[in-house]
């Protein structure tokens, strides 16, 4: 499938009328997801700590996609700030249907050198931040029979060196995804996650994977290439659409089969 074809796999406007709040929506994978939801017709609220990342991303969506996007600065670790961002979104757009939790922190660090605060900081951003946003959005999601989409990882399916903190946090995100699917499914709220594998055009990949390891990593991906942000975007649009109306509690790896491909015998 060419890049050009892959841009047109969904019918126009499949998310028309919906409002999505996307954390980490200014940059990287979640920045792409926010833009893709807007391309599918949703109005989007972009949330992260740095308003200087959010404003250009929101402007790009308004001007490039012709969608409606607003920036709301908040640190997902701070519940009061998250509540204000959710209230701001509802005040501006009049509703909230979709929450995408993509705000994440990461650095490479051996476990024996990781400080308790370093561990806690990543868990606070990735896991507690995800809870904070879901919790703050609950009443609005309940009104709309809305949905939650968490951005997880595949790091914790095995043991990934230098990634203890992120692996622990993302394992928690998977647990939260499944728990909310069960508890809030009763309100018609679907809760799912995407676990991206190695995605080439990201800051994380540039910063976390040294060039000499990159080619070895690519060879371990059964589909023979790195993922693209577009690959994650398309899964996100699908999960946020009515095509996924009966999918609840799923964690979908978008990794070209990478985590399954690392055979230990050969
Ligand atoms: C060791 C580190 C460190 C590093 C920070 N810390 N960077 N420890 N190595 N490189 C420790 C600090 O020493 C401190 O502990 C604690 O973490 C908090 O650091 P602060 O800088 O005070 O915190 P803060 O300003 O809140 O920054 C949080 C951050 C941030 C996570 C460290 O730098 C960040 O968000 N970075 C990039 C975000 C990012 O790349 N997101 C994409 C994620 S990709 P002490 O004990 O000293 O007080 C992703 C996908 C995974 O998640 C898949 C990858 C292949």
PDB file of C-alpha atoms and ligand atoms in Angstrom:
ATOM      1  CA  UNK A   1       0.000   0.000   0.000  1.00  0.00           C
ATOM      2  CA  UNK A   2       1.499   3.327  -0.995  1.00  0.00           C
ATOM      3  CA  UNK A   3       1.620   6.296   1.356  1.00  0.00           C
ATOM      4  CA  UNK A   4      -0.778   8.092  -0.960  1.00  0.00           C
ATOM      5  CA  UNK A   5      -3.327   5.249  -0.926  1.00  0.00           C
ATOM      6  CA  UNK A   6      -2.970   4.863   2.814  1.00  0.00           C
ATOM      7  CA  UNK A   7      -4.128   8.454   3.303  1.00  0.00           C
ATOM      8  CA  UNK A   8      -7.528   7.588   1.892  1.00  0.00           C
ATOM      9  CA  UNK A   9      -8.582   4.422   3.610  1.00  0.00           C
ATOM     10  CA  UNK A  10     -11.493   5.958   5.549  1.00  0.00           C
ATOM     11  CA  UNK A  11     -14.689   7.546   4.300  1.00  0.00           C
ATOM     12  CA  UNK A  12     -14.778  11.332   4.632  1.00  0.00           C
ATOM     13  CA  UNK A  13     -15.997  12.774   7.920  1.00  0.00           C
ATOM     14  CA  UNK A  14     -16.296   9.543   9.897  1.00  0.00           C
ATOM     15  CA  UNK A  15     -15.661  11.458  13.133  1.00  0.00           C
ATOM     16  CA  UNK A  16     -17.729  14.497  12.200  1.00  0.00           C
ATOM     17  CA  UNK A  17     -19.512  16.031  15.176  1.00  0.00           C
ATOM     18  CA  UNK A  18     -17.135  14.477  17.728  1.00  0.00           C
ATOM     19  CA  UNK A  19     -14.796  16.406  19.999  1.00  0.00           C
ATOM     20  CA  UNK A  20     -11.466  14.850  20.974  1.00  0.00           C
ATOM     21  CA  UNK A  21      -9.081  15.918  23.721  1.00  0.00           C
ATOM     22  CA  UNK A  22      -5.548  14.722  22.949  1.00  0.00           C
ATOM     23  CA  UNK A  23      -2.721  14.933  25.494  1.00  0.00           C
ATOM     24  CA  UNK A  24       0.761  15.202  24.066  1.00  0.00           C
ATOM     25  CA  UNK A  25      -1.133  16.373  20.998  1.00  0.00           C
ATOM     26  CA  UNK A  26       1.414  18.968  19.956  1.00  0.00           C
ATOM     27  CA  UNK A  27       4.191  16.674  18.795  1.00  0.00           C
ATOM     28  CA  UNK A  28       5.217  13.158  17.753  1.00  0.00           C
ATOM     29  CA  UNK A  29       2.845  10.227  17.491  1.00  0.00           C
ATOM     30  CA  UNK A  30       0.035  11.902  19.373  1.00  0.00           C
ATOM     31  CA  UNK A  31       0.481  15.077  17.368  1.00  0.00           C
ATOM     32  CA  UNK A  32      -0.153  12.940  14.284  1.00  0.00           C
ATOM     33  CA  UNK A  33      -3.139  11.261  15.930  1.00  0.00           C
ATOM     34  CA  UNK A  34      -4.667  14.668  16.750  1.00  0.00           C
ATOM     35  CA  UNK A  35      -4.257  15.803  13.146  1.00  0.00           C
ATOM     36  CA  UNK A  36      -5.684  12.514  11.829  1.00  0.00           C
ATOM     37  CA  UNK A  37      -8.763  12.798  14.064  1.00  0.00           C
ATOM     38  CA  UNK A  38      -9.249  16.342  12.734  1.00  0.00           C
ATOM     39  CA  UNK A  39      -8.857  15.069   9.153  1.00  0.00           C
ATOM     40  CA  UNK A  40     -11.610  12.559   9.959  1.00  0.00           C
ATOM     41  CA  UNK A  41     -13.873  15.443  11.000  1.00  0.00           C
ATOM     42  CA  UNK A  42     -13.388  15.716  14.771  1.00  0.00           C
ATOM     43  CA  UNK A  43     -12.783  19.024  16.509  1.00  0.00           C
ATOM     44  CA  UNK A  44      -9.712  18.686  18.708  1.00  0.00           C
ATOM     45  CA  UNK A  45      -8.374  20.087  21.972  1.00  0.00           C
ATOM     46  CA  UNK A  46      -4.589  19.739  22.212  1.00  0.00           C
ATOM     47  CA  UNK A  47      -3.216  19.454  25.739  1.00  0.00           C
ATOM     48  CA  UNK A  48       0.376  19.436  26.976  1.00  0.00           C
ATOM     49  CA  UNK A  49       2.717  21.309  29.250  1.00  0.00           C
ATOM     50  CA  UNK A  50       4.217  23.470  26.546  1.00  0.00           C
ATOM     51  CA  UNK A  51       1.867  25.932  24.916  1.00  0.00           C
ATOM     52  CA  UNK A  52       4.698  26.762  22.482  1.00  0.00           C
ATOM     53  CA  UNK A  53       4.366  23.212  21.046  1.00  0.00           C
ATOM     54  CA  UNK A  54       0.587  23.306  21.023  1.00  0.00           C
ATOM     55  CA  UNK A  55      -0.138  26.607  19.287  1.00  0.00           C
ATOM     56  CA  UNK A  56       1.724  25.740  16.032  1.00  0.00           C
ATOM     57  CA  UNK A  57       0.134  22.254  15.988  1.00  0.00           C
ATOM     58  CA  UNK A  58      -3.337  23.756  16.475  1.00  0.00           C
ATOM     59  CA  UNK A  59      -2.653  26.346  13.759  1.00  0.00           C
ATOM     60  CA  UNK A  60      -1.492  23.591  11.386  1.00  0.00           C
ATOM     61  CA  UNK A  61      -4.745  21.704  11.940  1.00  0.00           C
ATOM     62  CA  UNK A  62      -6.847  24.841  11.428  1.00  0.00           C
ATOM     63  CA  UNK A  63      -4.962  25.980   8.336  1.00  0.00           C
ATOM     64  CA  UNK A  64      -3.700  22.689   6.851  1.00  0.00           C
ATOM     65  CA  UNK A  65      -6.674  20.431   7.548  1.00  0.00           C
ATOM     66  CA  UNK A  66      -9.345  23.110   7.783  1.00  0.00           C
ATOM     67  CA  UNK A  67     -10.422  21.651  11.112  1.00  0.00           C
ATOM     68  CA  UNK A  68     -11.136  23.239  14.462  1.00  0.00           C
ATOM     69  CA  UNK A  69      -8.334  22.925  17.022  1.00  0.00           C
ATOM     70  CA  UNK A  70      -7.651  24.697  20.308  1.00  0.00           C
ATOM     71  CA  UNK A  71      -4.627  24.505  22.610  1.00  0.00           C
ATOM     72  CA  UNK A  72      -4.932  24.069  26.386  1.00  0.00           C
ATOM     73  CA  UNK A  73      -1.745  24.075  28.476  1.00  0.00           C
ATOM     74  CA  UNK A  74      -1.752  21.583  31.354  1.00  0.00           C
ATOM     75  CA  UNK A  75       0.674  19.238  33.059  1.00  0.00           C
ATOM     76  CA  UNK A  76      -1.136  15.886  33.153  1.00  0.00           C
ATOM     77  CA  UNK A  77       0.525  15.160  36.525  1.00  0.00           C
ATOM     78  CA  UNK A  78      -1.478  17.984  38.104  1.00  0.00           C
ATOM     79  CA  UNK A  79      -5.159  17.054  38.515  1.00  0.00           C
ATOM     80  CA  UNK A  80      -6.334  20.647  38.969  1.00  0.00           C
ATOM     81  CA  UNK A  81      -4.671  21.663  35.693  1.00  0.00           C
ATOM     82  CA  UNK A  82      -6.212  18.647  33.934  1.00  0.00           C
ATOM     83  CA  UNK A  83      -9.662  19.561  35.262  1.00  0.00           C
ATOM     84  CA  UNK A  84      -9.223  23.098  33.937  1.00  0.00           C
ATOM     85  CA  UNK A  85      -8.181  21.798  30.490  1.00  0.00           C
ATOM     86  CA  UNK A  86     -11.190  19.470  30.309  1.00  0.00           C
ATOM     87  CA  UNK A  87     -13.508  22.306  31.430  1.00  0.00           C
ATOM     88  CA  UNK A  88     -11.912  24.643  28.861  1.00  0.00           C
ATOM     89  CA  UNK A  89     -12.464  22.086  26.104  1.00  0.00           C
ATOM     90  CA  UNK A  90     -16.116  21.585  27.046  1.00  0.00           C
ATOM     91  CA  UNK A  91     -16.663  25.321  27.345  1.00  0.00           C
ATOM     92  CA  UNK A  92     -15.136  25.934  23.910  1.00  0.00           C
ATOM     93  CA  UNK A  93     -16.571  23.007  21.966  1.00  0.00           C
ATOM     94  CA  UNK A  94     -19.692  22.284  24.025  1.00  0.00           C
ATOM     95  CA  UNK A  95     -18.953  18.588  24.482  1.00  0.00           C
ATOM     96  CA  UNK A  96     -16.266  15.905  24.816  1.00  0.00           C
ATOM     97  CA  UNK A  97     -16.508  12.498  23.113  1.00  0.00           C
ATOM     98  CA  UNK A  98     -12.963  11.164  22.807  1.00  0.00           C
ATOM     99  CA  UNK A  99      -9.937  11.280  25.099  1.00  0.00           C
ATOM    100  CA  UNK A 100      -6.514  10.275  23.732  1.00  0.00           C
ATOM    101  CA  UNK A 101      -3.794   9.888  26.354  1.00  0.00           C
ATOM    102  CA  UNK A 102      -0.477  10.338  24.608  1.00  0.00           C
ATOM    103  CA  UNK A 103       1.541  12.535  26.963  1.00  0.00           C
ATOM    104  CA  UNK A 104       4.664  10.575  27.903  1.00  0.00           C
ATOM    105  CA  UNK A 105       8.143  11.013  29.312  1.00  0.00           C
ATOM    106  CA  UNK A 106      11.151   8.889  28.479  1.00  0.00           C
ATOM    107  CA  UNK A 107      14.901   8.623  28.780  1.00  0.00           C
ATOM    108  CA  UNK A 108      17.338   5.740  28.703  1.00  0.00           C
ATOM    109  CA  UNK A 109      18.676   4.776  32.131  1.00  0.00           C
ATOM    110  CA  UNK A 110      19.999   1.553  33.692  1.00  0.00           C
ATOM    111  CA  UNK A 111      17.862   0.419  36.637  1.00  0.00           C
ATOM    112  CA  UNK A 112      20.754   0.668  39.088  1.00  0.00           C
ATOM    113  CA  UNK A 113      21.260   4.337  38.190  1.00  0.00           C
ATOM    114  CA  UNK A 114      17.591   5.297  38.036  1.00  0.00           C
ATOM    115  CA  UNK A 115      16.677   7.615  40.922  1.00  0.00           C
ATOM    116  CA  UNK A 116      13.375   7.128  42.745  1.00  0.00           C
ATOM    117  CA  UNK A 117      12.346  10.530  41.438  1.00  0.00           C
ATOM    118  CA  UNK A 118      13.291   9.562  37.858  1.00  0.00           C
ATOM    119  CA  UNK A 119      11.157   6.418  38.132  1.00  0.00           C
ATOM    120  CA  UNK A 120       8.322   8.345  39.755  1.00  0.00           C
ATOM    121  CA  UNK A 121       8.419  11.168  37.231  1.00  0.00           C
ATOM    122  CA  UNK A 122       7.812   8.845  34.272  1.00  0.00           C
ATOM    123  CA  UNK A 123       5.136   6.859  36.133  1.00  0.00           C
ATOM    124  CA  UNK A 124       3.483  10.159  37.085  1.00  0.00           C
ATOM    125  CA  UNK A 125       3.393  11.429  33.502  1.00  0.00           C
ATOM    126  CA  UNK A 126       2.463   8.198  31.717  1.00  0.00           C
ATOM    127  CA  UNK A 127       0.261   6.381  34.211  1.00  0.00           C
ATOM    128  CA  UNK A 128      -1.021   8.888  36.733  1.00  0.00           C
ATOM    129  CA  UNK A 129      -1.446  11.423  33.930  1.00  0.00           C
ATOM    130  CA  UNK A 130      -3.587   8.940  32.008  1.00  0.00           C
ATOM    131  CA  UNK A 131      -5.725   8.291  35.088  1.00  0.00           C
ATOM    132  CA  UNK A 132      -6.059  12.024  35.803  1.00  0.00           C
ATOM    133  CA  UNK A 133      -7.355  12.760  32.316  1.00  0.00           C
ATOM    134  CA  UNK A 134      -9.761   9.792  32.256  1.00  0.00           C
ATOM    135  CA  UNK A 135     -11.066  10.683  35.707  1.00  0.00           C
ATOM    136  CA  UNK A 136     -11.526  14.360  34.884  1.00  0.00           C
ATOM    137  CA  UNK A 137     -13.271  13.525  31.595  1.00  0.00           C
ATOM    138  CA  UNK A 138     -15.546  10.795  32.997  1.00  0.00           C
ATOM    139  CA  UNK A 139     -18.765  12.823  33.432  1.00  0.00           C
ATOM    140  CA  UNK A 140     -18.522  14.268  29.926  1.00  0.00           C
ATOM    141  CA  UNK A 141     -17.660  10.906  28.353  1.00  0.00           C
ATOM    142  CA  UNK A 142     -20.596   9.349  30.184  1.00  0.00           C
ATOM    143  CA  UNK A 143     -22.995  11.919  28.711  1.00  0.00           C
ATOM    144  CA  UNK A 144     -21.817  11.084  25.163  1.00  0.00           C
ATOM    145  CA  UNK A 145     -21.096   7.350  25.521  1.00  0.00           C
ATOM    146  CA  UNK A 146     -17.606   8.428  24.571  1.00  0.00           C
ATOM    147  CA  UNK A 147     -14.302   6.616  24.419  1.00  0.00           C
ATOM    148  CA  UNK A 148     -10.758   6.529  25.731  1.00  0.00           C
ATOM    149  CA  UNK A 149      -7.694   5.725  23.634  1.00  0.00           C
ATOM    150  CA  UNK A 150      -4.425   5.280  25.504  1.00  0.00           C
ATOM    151  CA  UNK A 151      -1.025   5.247  23.833  1.00  0.00           C
ATOM    152  CA  UNK A 152       0.913   2.395  25.406  1.00  0.00           C
ATOM    153  CA  UNK A 153       4.057   0.541  24.232  1.00  0.00           C
ATOM    154  CA  UNK A 154       5.342  -3.005  23.695  1.00  0.00           C
ATOM    155  CA  UNK A 155       8.420  -2.505  25.906  1.00  0.00           C
ATOM    156  CA  UNK A 156       6.925  -4.395  28.854  1.00  0.00           C
ATOM    157  CA  UNK A 157       5.903  -7.502  26.879  1.00  0.00           C
ATOM    158  CA  UNK A 158       9.445  -8.659  27.567  1.00  0.00           C
ATOM    159  CA  UNK A 159      12.160  -6.998  29.593  1.00  0.00           C
ATOM    160  CA  UNK A 160      13.618  -3.977  27.806  1.00  0.00           C
ATOM    161  CA  UNK A 161      16.990  -2.799  29.132  1.00  0.00           C
ATOM    162  CA  UNK A 162      17.210   0.858  30.194  1.00  0.00           C
ATOM    163  CA  UNK A 163      13.421   1.139  30.099  1.00  0.00           C
ATOM    164  CA  UNK A 164      12.307  -0.130  33.521  1.00  0.00           C
ATOM    165  CA  UNK A 165      10.485   3.094  34.385  1.00  0.00           C
ATOM    166  CA  UNK A 166       8.612   3.341  31.080  1.00  0.00           C
ATOM    167  CA  UNK A 167       7.855  -0.385  31.002  1.00  0.00           C
ATOM    168  CA  UNK A 168       6.346  -0.230  34.487  1.00  0.00           C
ATOM    169  CA  UNK A 169       4.311   2.842  33.582  1.00  0.00           C
ATOM    170  CA  UNK A 170       2.979   1.390  30.328  1.00  0.00           C
ATOM    171  CA  UNK A 171       2.121  -1.945  31.989  1.00  0.00           C
ATOM    172  CA  UNK A 172       0.005   0.174  34.322  1.00  0.00           C
ATOM    173  CA  UNK A 173      -1.578   1.960  31.368  1.00  0.00           C
ATOM    174  CA  UNK A 174      -2.601  -1.426  29.917  1.00  0.00           C
ATOM    175  CA  UNK A 175      -4.126  -2.423  33.275  1.00  0.00           C
ATOM    176  CA  UNK A 176      -5.977   0.879  33.500  1.00  0.00           C
ATOM    177  CA  UNK A 177      -7.259   0.441  29.935  1.00  0.00           C
ATOM    178  CA  UNK A 178      -8.716  -2.974  30.733  1.00  0.00           C
ATOM    179  CA  UNK A 179     -10.135  -1.962  34.085  1.00  0.00           C
ATOM    180  CA  UNK A 180     -11.901   1.081  32.688  1.00  0.00           C
ATOM    181  CA  UNK A 181     -13.226  -1.056  29.812  1.00  0.00           C
ATOM    182  CA  UNK A 182     -14.943  -3.224  32.414  1.00  0.00           C
ATOM    183  CA  UNK A 183     -16.066  -0.507  34.838  1.00  0.00           C
ATOM    184  CA  UNK A 184     -17.016   2.256  32.403  1.00  0.00           C
ATOM    185  CA  UNK A 185     -18.194  -0.053  29.642  1.00  0.00           C
ATOM    186  CA  UNK A 186     -21.385  -0.134  31.698  1.00  0.00           C
ATOM    187  CA  UNK A 187     -21.812   3.562  30.789  1.00  0.00           C
ATOM    188  CA  UNK A 188     -21.155   2.883  27.108  1.00  0.00           C
ATOM    189  CA  UNK A 189     -17.614   4.267  27.369  1.00  0.00           C
ATOM    190  CA  UNK A 190     -15.116   2.206  25.372  1.00  0.00           C
ATOM    191  CA  UNK A 191     -11.516   2.087  26.553  1.00  0.00           C
ATOM    192  CA  UNK A 192      -8.736   0.822  24.272  1.00  0.00           C
ATOM    193  CA  UNK A 193      -5.019   1.271  23.742  1.00  0.00           C
ATOM    194  CA  UNK A 194      -2.519   1.272  20.911  1.00  0.00           C
ATOM    195  CA  UNK A 195       0.965  -0.093  21.567  1.00  0.00           C
ATOM    196  CA  UNK A 196       3.237   1.377  18.915  1.00  0.00           C
ATOM    197  CA  UNK A 197       6.436  -0.507  18.119  1.00  0.00           C
ATOM    198  CA  UNK A 198       9.473   1.175  16.579  1.00  0.00           C
ATOM    199  CA  UNK A 199       8.062   4.171  14.717  1.00  0.00           C
ATOM    200  CA  UNK A 200      10.652   5.832  12.538  1.00  0.00           C
ATOM    201  CA  UNK A 201       9.699   9.468  12.330  1.00  0.00           C
ATOM    202  CA  UNK A 202       9.527  10.153  16.072  1.00  0.00           C
ATOM    203  CA  UNK A 203      11.545  12.073  18.614  1.00  0.00           C
ATOM    204  CA  UNK A 204      11.643   8.948  20.828  1.00  0.00           C
ATOM    205  CA  UNK A 205      13.243   6.902  18.053  1.00  0.00           C
ATOM    206  CA  UNK A 206      15.807   9.605  17.291  1.00  0.00           C
ATOM    207  CA  UNK A 207      16.726  10.100  20.916  1.00  0.00           C
ATOM    208  CA  UNK A 208      16.386   6.582  22.299  1.00  0.00           C
ATOM    209  CA  UNK A 209      17.717   4.329  19.545  1.00  0.00           C
ATOM    210  CA  UNK A 210      21.399   4.888  18.652  1.00  0.00           C
ATOM    211  CA  UNK A 211      22.154   4.765  14.870  1.00  0.00           C
ATOM    212  CA  UNK A 212      24.238   1.552  15.152  1.00  0.00           C
ATOM    213  CA  UNK A 213      21.317  -0.290  16.768  1.00  0.00           C
ATOM    214  CA  UNK A 214      18.747   1.041  14.332  1.00  0.00           C
ATOM    215  CA  UNK A 215      19.569  -1.267  11.419  1.00  0.00           C
ATOM    216  CA  UNK A 216      19.686  -4.321  13.698  1.00  0.00           C
ATOM    217  CA  UNK A 217      16.322  -3.320  15.062  1.00  0.00           C
ATOM    218  CA  UNK A 218      14.841  -2.956  11.579  1.00  0.00           C
ATOM    219  CA  UNK A 219      15.935  -6.491  10.691  1.00  0.00           C
ATOM    220  CA  UNK A 220      13.974  -7.814  13.661  1.00  0.00           C
ATOM    221  CA  UNK A 221      10.699  -6.370  12.385  1.00  0.00           C
ATOM    222  CA  UNK A 222       8.883  -9.115  10.429  1.00  0.00           C
ATOM    223  CA  UNK A 223       7.380  -6.620   7.968  1.00  0.00           C
ATOM    224  CA  UNK A 224      10.898  -5.389   7.220  1.00  0.00           C
ATOM    225  CA  UNK A 225      10.381  -1.711   7.882  1.00  0.00           C
ATOM    226  CA  UNK A 226       9.921   0.725  10.719  1.00  0.00           C
ATOM    227  CA  UNK A 227       6.454   1.975  11.455  1.00  0.00           C
ATOM    228  CA  UNK A 228       5.318   5.428  10.414  1.00  0.00           C
ATOM    229  CA  UNK A 229       3.277   7.823  12.505  1.00  0.00           C
ATOM    230  CA  UNK A 230       0.603   7.361   9.817  1.00  0.00           C
ATOM    231  CA  UNK A 231       0.335   3.665  10.788  1.00  0.00           C
ATOM    232  CA  UNK A 232      -0.586   4.643  14.338  1.00  0.00           C
ATOM    233  CA  UNK A 233      -2.913   7.415  13.174  1.00  0.00           C
ATOM    234  CA  UNK A 234      -4.954   4.993  11.096  1.00  0.00           C
ATOM    235  CA  UNK A 235      -5.389   2.555  13.955  1.00  0.00           C
ATOM    236  CA  UNK A 236      -6.432   5.499  16.148  1.00  0.00           C
ATOM    237  CA  UNK A 237      -9.043   6.731  13.673  1.00  0.00           C
ATOM    238  CA  UNK A 238     -10.435   3.202  13.398  1.00  0.00           C
ATOM    239  CA  UNK A 239     -10.638   2.722  17.190  1.00  0.00           C
ATOM    240  CA  UNK A 240     -12.282   6.138  17.608  1.00  0.00           C
ATOM    241  CA  UNK A 241     -14.861   5.412  14.905  1.00  0.00           C
ATOM    242  CA  UNK A 242     -18.122   3.487  15.007  1.00  0.00           C
ATOM    243  CA  UNK A 243     -16.372   0.714  13.050  1.00  0.00           C
ATOM    244  CA  UNK A 244     -14.866  -0.244  16.426  1.00  0.00           C
ATOM    245  CA  UNK A 245     -18.180   0.015  18.297  1.00  0.00           C
ATOM    246  CA  UNK A 246     -17.768  -3.410  19.960  1.00  0.00           C
ATOM    247  CA  UNK A 247     -14.034  -3.162  20.663  1.00  0.00           C
ATOM    248  CA  UNK A 248     -13.496  -2.471  24.353  1.00  0.00           C
ATOM    249  CA  UNK A 249     -10.454  -3.257  26.487  1.00  0.00           C
ATOM    250  CA  UNK A 250      -8.187  -4.051  23.548  1.00  0.00           C
ATOM    251  CA  UNK A 251      -4.497  -3.176  23.457  1.00  0.00           C
ATOM    252  CA  UNK A 252      -3.491  -3.300  19.803  1.00  0.00           C
ATOM    253  CA  UNK A 253       0.187  -3.540  18.885  1.00  0.00           C
ATOM    254  CA  UNK A 254       1.022  -1.462  15.812  1.00  0.00           C
ATOM    255  CA  UNK A 255       4.535  -2.779  15.381  1.00  0.00           C
ATOM    256  CA  UNK A 256       4.770  -4.857  12.189  1.00  0.00           C
ATOM    257  CA  UNK A 257       4.933  -7.974  14.381  1.00  0.00           C
ATOM    258  CA  UNK A 258       8.126  -6.743  16.075  1.00  0.00           C
ATOM    259  CA  UNK A 259       7.494  -7.967  19.606  1.00  0.00           C
ATOM    260  CA  UNK A 260       6.440 -11.407  18.385  1.00  0.00           C
ATOM    261  CA  UNK A 261       9.334 -11.654  15.952  1.00  0.00           C
ATOM    262  CA  UNK A 262      12.223 -11.834  18.392  1.00  0.00           C
ATOM    263  CA  UNK A 263      12.543 -15.608  18.494  1.00  0.00           C
ATOM    264  CA  UNK A 264      14.776 -16.821  21.328  1.00  0.00           C
ATOM    265  CA  UNK A 265      15.675 -20.117  19.626  1.00  0.00           C
ATOM    266  CA  UNK A 266      17.271 -19.009  16.368  1.00  0.00           C
TER     267      UNK A 266
HETATM  268  C1  LIG B   1      18.414   9.584  34.256  1.00  0.00           C
HETATM  269  C2  LIG B   1      16.870  11.295  34.431  1.00  0.00           C
HETATM  270  C3  LIG B   1      17.080  11.655  33.049  1.00  0.00           C
HETATM  271  C4  LIG B   1      18.014  10.869  32.311  1.00  0.00           C
HETATM  272  C5  LIG B   1      15.595  12.979  33.891  1.00  0.00           C
HETATM  273  N1  LIG B   1      15.956  12.162  34.891  1.00  0.00           N
HETATM  274  N2  LIG B   1      16.256  12.701  32.757  1.00  0.00           N
HETATM  275  N3  LIG B   1      17.522  10.267  35.021  1.00  0.00           N
HETATM  276  N4  LIG B   1      18.653   9.842  32.960  1.00  0.00           N
HETATM  277  N5  LIG B   1      18.272  11.133  31.035  1.00  0.00           N
HETATM  278  C6  LIG B   1      15.508  12.199  36.274  1.00  0.00           C
HETATM  279  C7  LIG B   1      16.023  13.456  36.921  1.00  0.00           C
HETATM  280  O1  LIG B   1      17.363  13.298  37.346  1.00  0.00           O
HETATM  281  C8  LIG B   1      15.069  13.631  38.097  1.00  0.00           C
HETATM  282  O2  LIG B   1      15.399  12.810  39.192  1.00  0.00           O
HETATM  283  C9  LIG B   1      13.766  13.122  37.517  1.00  0.00           C
HETATM  284  O3  LIG B   1      14.089  12.295  36.383  1.00  0.00           O
HETATM  285  C10 LIG B   1      12.876  14.249  37.036  1.00  0.00           C
HETATM  286  O4  LIG B   1      13.584  15.002  36.075  1.00  0.00           O
HETATM  287  P1  LIG B   1      13.168  16.486  35.692  1.00  0.00           P
HETATM  288  O5  LIG B   1      13.986  16.902  34.538  1.00  0.00           O
HETATM  289  O6  LIG B   1      13.163  17.333  36.915  1.00  0.00           O
HETATM  290  O7  LIG B   1      11.636  16.269  35.339  1.00  0.00           O
HETATM  291  P2  LIG B   1      10.783  16.950  34.244  1.00  0.00           P
HETATM  292  O8  LIG B   1      11.269  18.340  33.940  1.00  0.00           O
HETATM  293  O9  LIG B   1       9.393  16.798  34.671  1.00  0.00           O
HETATM  294  O10 LIG B   1      11.065  16.075  32.946  1.00  0.00           O
HETATM  295  C11 LIG B   1      10.492  14.791  32.798  1.00  0.00           C
HETATM  296  C12 LIG B   1      11.218  13.993  31.704  1.00  0.00           C
HETATM  297  C13 LIG B   1      11.376  14.907  30.489  1.00  0.00           C
HETATM  298  C14 LIG B   1      10.482  12.726  31.423  1.00  0.00           C
HETATM  299  C15 LIG B   1      12.563  13.558  32.247  1.00  0.00           C
HETATM  300  O11 LIG B   1      12.733  15.178  30.240  1.00  0.00           O
HETATM  301  C16 LIG B   1      10.737  14.430  29.271  1.00  0.00           C
HETATM  302  O12 LIG B   1       9.523  14.436  29.230  1.00  0.00           O
HETATM  303  N6  LIG B   1      11.507  14.086  28.241  1.00  0.00           N
HETATM  304  C17 LIG B   1      11.133  13.752  26.869  1.00  0.00           C
HETATM  305  C18 LIG B   1       9.746  13.338  26.614  1.00  0.00           C
HETATM  306  C19 LIG B   1       9.665  12.348  25.503  1.00  0.00           C
HETATM  307  O13 LIG B   1      10.660  11.993  24.865  1.00  0.00           O
HETATM  308  N7  LIG B   1       8.490  11.833  25.197  1.00  0.00           N
HETATM  309  C20 LIG B   1       8.370  10.797  24.205  1.00  0.00           C
HETATM  310  C21 LIG B   1       8.371   9.530  24.896  1.00  0.00           C
HETATM  311  S1  LIG B   1       8.520   8.190  23.771  1.00  0.00           S
HETATM  312  P3  LIG B   1      16.284  13.343  40.458  1.00  0.00           P
HETATM  313  O14 LIG B   1      16.416  12.150  41.312  1.00  0.00           O
HETATM  314  O15 LIG B   1      17.593  13.806  39.873  1.00  0.00           O
HETATM  315  O16 LIG B   1      15.485  14.443  41.085  1.00  0.00           O
HETATM  316  C22 LIG B   1       7.845   6.905  24.517  1.00  0.00           C
HETATM  317  C23 LIG B   1       7.776   5.676  23.691  1.00  0.00           C
HETATM  318  C24 LIG B   1       8.516   4.543  24.276  1.00  0.00           C
HETATM  319  O17 LIG B   1       7.428   6.964  25.610  1.00  0.00           O
HETATM  320  C25 LIG B   1       9.106   3.656  23.212  1.00  0.00           C
HETATM  321  C26 LIG B   1      10.536   3.974  22.926  1.00  0.00           C
HETATM  322  C27 LIG B   1      11.205   3.080  21.859  1.00  0.00           C
END
